[in-house]
CSV table of C-alpha atoms in Angstrom, one decimal:
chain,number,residue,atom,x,y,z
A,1478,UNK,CA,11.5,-7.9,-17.0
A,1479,UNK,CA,14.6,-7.2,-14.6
A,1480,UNK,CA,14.6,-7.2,-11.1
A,1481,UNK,CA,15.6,-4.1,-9.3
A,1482,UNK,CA,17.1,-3.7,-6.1
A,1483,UNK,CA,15.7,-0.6,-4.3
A,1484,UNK,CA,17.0,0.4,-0.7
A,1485,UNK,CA,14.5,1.4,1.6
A,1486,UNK,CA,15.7,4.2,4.4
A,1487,UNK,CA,18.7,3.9,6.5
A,1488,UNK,CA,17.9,0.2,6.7
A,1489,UNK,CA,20.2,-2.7,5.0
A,1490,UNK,CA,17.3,-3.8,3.6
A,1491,UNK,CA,16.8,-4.6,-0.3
A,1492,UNK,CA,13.5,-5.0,-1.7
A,1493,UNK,CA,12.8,-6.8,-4.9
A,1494,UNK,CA,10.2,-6.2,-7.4
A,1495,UNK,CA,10.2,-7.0,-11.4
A,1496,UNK,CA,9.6,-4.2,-13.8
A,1497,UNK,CA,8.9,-3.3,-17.6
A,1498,UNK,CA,8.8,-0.2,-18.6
A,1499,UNK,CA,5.8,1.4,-17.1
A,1500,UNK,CA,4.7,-1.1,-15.2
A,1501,UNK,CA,6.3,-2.3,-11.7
A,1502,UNK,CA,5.0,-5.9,-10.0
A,1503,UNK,CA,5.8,-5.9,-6.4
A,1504,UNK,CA,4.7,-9.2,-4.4
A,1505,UNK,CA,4.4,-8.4,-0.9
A,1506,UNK,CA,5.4,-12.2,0.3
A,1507,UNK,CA,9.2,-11.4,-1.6
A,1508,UNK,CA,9.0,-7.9,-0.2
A,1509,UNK,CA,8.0,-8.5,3.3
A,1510,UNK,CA,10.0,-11.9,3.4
A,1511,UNK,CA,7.5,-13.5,5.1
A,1512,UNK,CA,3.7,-14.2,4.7
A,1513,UNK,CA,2.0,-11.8,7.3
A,1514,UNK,CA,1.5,-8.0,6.6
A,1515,UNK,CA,0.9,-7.3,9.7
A,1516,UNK,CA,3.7,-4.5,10.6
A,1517,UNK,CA,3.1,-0.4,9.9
A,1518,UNK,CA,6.8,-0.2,9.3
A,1519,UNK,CA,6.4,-3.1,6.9
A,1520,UNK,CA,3.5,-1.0,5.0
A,1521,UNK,CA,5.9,1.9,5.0
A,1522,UNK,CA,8.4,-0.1,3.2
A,1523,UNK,CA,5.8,-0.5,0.6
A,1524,UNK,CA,4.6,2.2,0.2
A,1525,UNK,CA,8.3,4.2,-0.9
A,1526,UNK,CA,8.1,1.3,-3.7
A,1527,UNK,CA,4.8,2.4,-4.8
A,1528,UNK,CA,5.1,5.9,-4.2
A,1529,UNK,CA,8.4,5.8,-6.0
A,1530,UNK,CA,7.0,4.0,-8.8
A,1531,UNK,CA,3.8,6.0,-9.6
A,1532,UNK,CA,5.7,9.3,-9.1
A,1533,UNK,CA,7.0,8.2,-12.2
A,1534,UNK,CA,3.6,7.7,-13.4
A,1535,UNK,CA,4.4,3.6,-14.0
A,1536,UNK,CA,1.3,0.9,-13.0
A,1537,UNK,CA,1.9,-1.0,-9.9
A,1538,UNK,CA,0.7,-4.3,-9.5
A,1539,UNK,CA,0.3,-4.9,-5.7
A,1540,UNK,CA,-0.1,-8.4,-5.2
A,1541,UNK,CA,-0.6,-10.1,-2.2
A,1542,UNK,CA,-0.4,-14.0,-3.8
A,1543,UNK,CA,1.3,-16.1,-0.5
A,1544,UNK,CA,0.1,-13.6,2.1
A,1545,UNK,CA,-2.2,-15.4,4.8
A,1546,UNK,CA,-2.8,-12.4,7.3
A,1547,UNK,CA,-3.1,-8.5,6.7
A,1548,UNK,CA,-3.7,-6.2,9.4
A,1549,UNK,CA,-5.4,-2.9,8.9
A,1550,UNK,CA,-2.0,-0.8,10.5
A,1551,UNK,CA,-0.1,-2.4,7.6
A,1552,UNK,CA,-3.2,-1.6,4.8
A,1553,UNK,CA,-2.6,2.2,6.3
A,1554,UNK,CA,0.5,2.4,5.5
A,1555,UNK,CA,1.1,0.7,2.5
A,1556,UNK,CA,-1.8,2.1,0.7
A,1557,UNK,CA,-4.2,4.2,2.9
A,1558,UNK,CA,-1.2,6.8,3.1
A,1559,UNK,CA,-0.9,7.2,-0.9
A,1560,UNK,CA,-4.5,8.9,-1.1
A,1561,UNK,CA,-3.2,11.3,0.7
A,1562,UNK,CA,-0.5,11.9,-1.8
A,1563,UNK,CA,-2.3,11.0,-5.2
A,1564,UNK,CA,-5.4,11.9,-6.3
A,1565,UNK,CA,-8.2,8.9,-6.0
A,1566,UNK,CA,-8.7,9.0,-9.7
A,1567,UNK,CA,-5.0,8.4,-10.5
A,1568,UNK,CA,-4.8,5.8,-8.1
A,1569,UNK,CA,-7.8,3.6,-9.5
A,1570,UNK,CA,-5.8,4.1,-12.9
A,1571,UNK,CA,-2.1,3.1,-12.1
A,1572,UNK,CA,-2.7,1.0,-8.8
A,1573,UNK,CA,-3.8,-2.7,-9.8
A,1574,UNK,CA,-4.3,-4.9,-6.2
A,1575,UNK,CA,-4.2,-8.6,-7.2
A,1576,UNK,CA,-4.8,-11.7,-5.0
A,1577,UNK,CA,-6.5,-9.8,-2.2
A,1578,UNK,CA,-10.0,-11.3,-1.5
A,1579,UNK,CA,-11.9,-11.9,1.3
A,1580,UNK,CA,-12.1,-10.3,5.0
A,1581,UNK,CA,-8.4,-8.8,3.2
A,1582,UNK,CA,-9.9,-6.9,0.4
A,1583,UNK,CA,-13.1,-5.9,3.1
A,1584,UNK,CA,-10.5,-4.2,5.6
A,1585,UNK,CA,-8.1,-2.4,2.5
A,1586,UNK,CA,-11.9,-1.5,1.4
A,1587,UNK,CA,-12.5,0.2,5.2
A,1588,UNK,CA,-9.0,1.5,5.6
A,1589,UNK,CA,-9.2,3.5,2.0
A,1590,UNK,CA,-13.2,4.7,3.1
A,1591,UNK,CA,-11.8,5.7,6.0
A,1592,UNK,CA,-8.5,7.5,4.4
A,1593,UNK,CA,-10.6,9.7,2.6
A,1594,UNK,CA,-13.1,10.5,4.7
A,1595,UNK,CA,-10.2,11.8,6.8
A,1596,UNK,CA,-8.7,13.3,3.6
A,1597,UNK,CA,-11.9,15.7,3.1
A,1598,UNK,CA,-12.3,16.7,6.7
A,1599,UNK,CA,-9.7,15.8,9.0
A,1600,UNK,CA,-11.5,17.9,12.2
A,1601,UNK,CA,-14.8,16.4,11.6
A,1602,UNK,CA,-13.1,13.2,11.2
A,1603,UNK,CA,-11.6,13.7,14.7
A,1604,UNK,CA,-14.1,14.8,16.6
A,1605,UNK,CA,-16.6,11.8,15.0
A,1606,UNK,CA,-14.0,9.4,16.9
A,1607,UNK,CA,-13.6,11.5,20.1
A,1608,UNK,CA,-17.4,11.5,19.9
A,1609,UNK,CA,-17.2,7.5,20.0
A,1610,UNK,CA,-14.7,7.0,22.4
């Protein structure tokens, strides 16, 4: 395995993640540098590395070993957002979530429902929360 260094945006910052070659391990506490995922721009930032890496039709290993809070904004965006660009099926094939348990794997659970439901109908999806609120 080598480690990569992959620039994300206009930003100066490098993330790190260990690859073979068609399967990419990313571990959010290295990525993030810290052990909260609790930022949407921190879920963007994962999700180029995972997009980027199953564009290329490689495995990624998300794993969330050292992370002691997730917020649903950064489940969104990390991986919420990639249904919207993968089909489900390929997803459940190449994307492997590892040390997530918990209330953690119960929201990512909710935020992915709720991603496709949005997926299939976006109108009816809207008006079911105007209808709420």
């Amino acid at each position: 395995m080598e480690t990569l260094g992959t620039p994300i945006r206009k930003r100066e910052v490098y993330d790190y993640m260990s690859e073979t070659t068609n399967e990419i391990h990313l571990l959010l506490k290295d990525i993030l540098q810290h052990d909260k995922a609790i930022t949407y721009e921190d879920g963007e930032k994962v999700y180029v590395l995972i997009s980027q890496a199953l564009t290329k039709e490689k495995k990624v290993i998300l794993d969330f070993q050292g992370i002691t809070i997730v917020i649903p904004a950064f489940l969104h965006a990390s991986v919420g957002e990639l249904y919207k660009d993968f089909d489900g099926d390929f997803l459940n094939n190449h994307l492997i979530l590892k040390n997530i348990e918990g209330t953690n794997k119960v929201l990512l659970d909710m935020v992915i429902k709720y991603t496709k439901q949005y997926i299939a109908d976006p109108e009816a999806f809207e008006r079911a929360i105007k209808s709420t609120f």
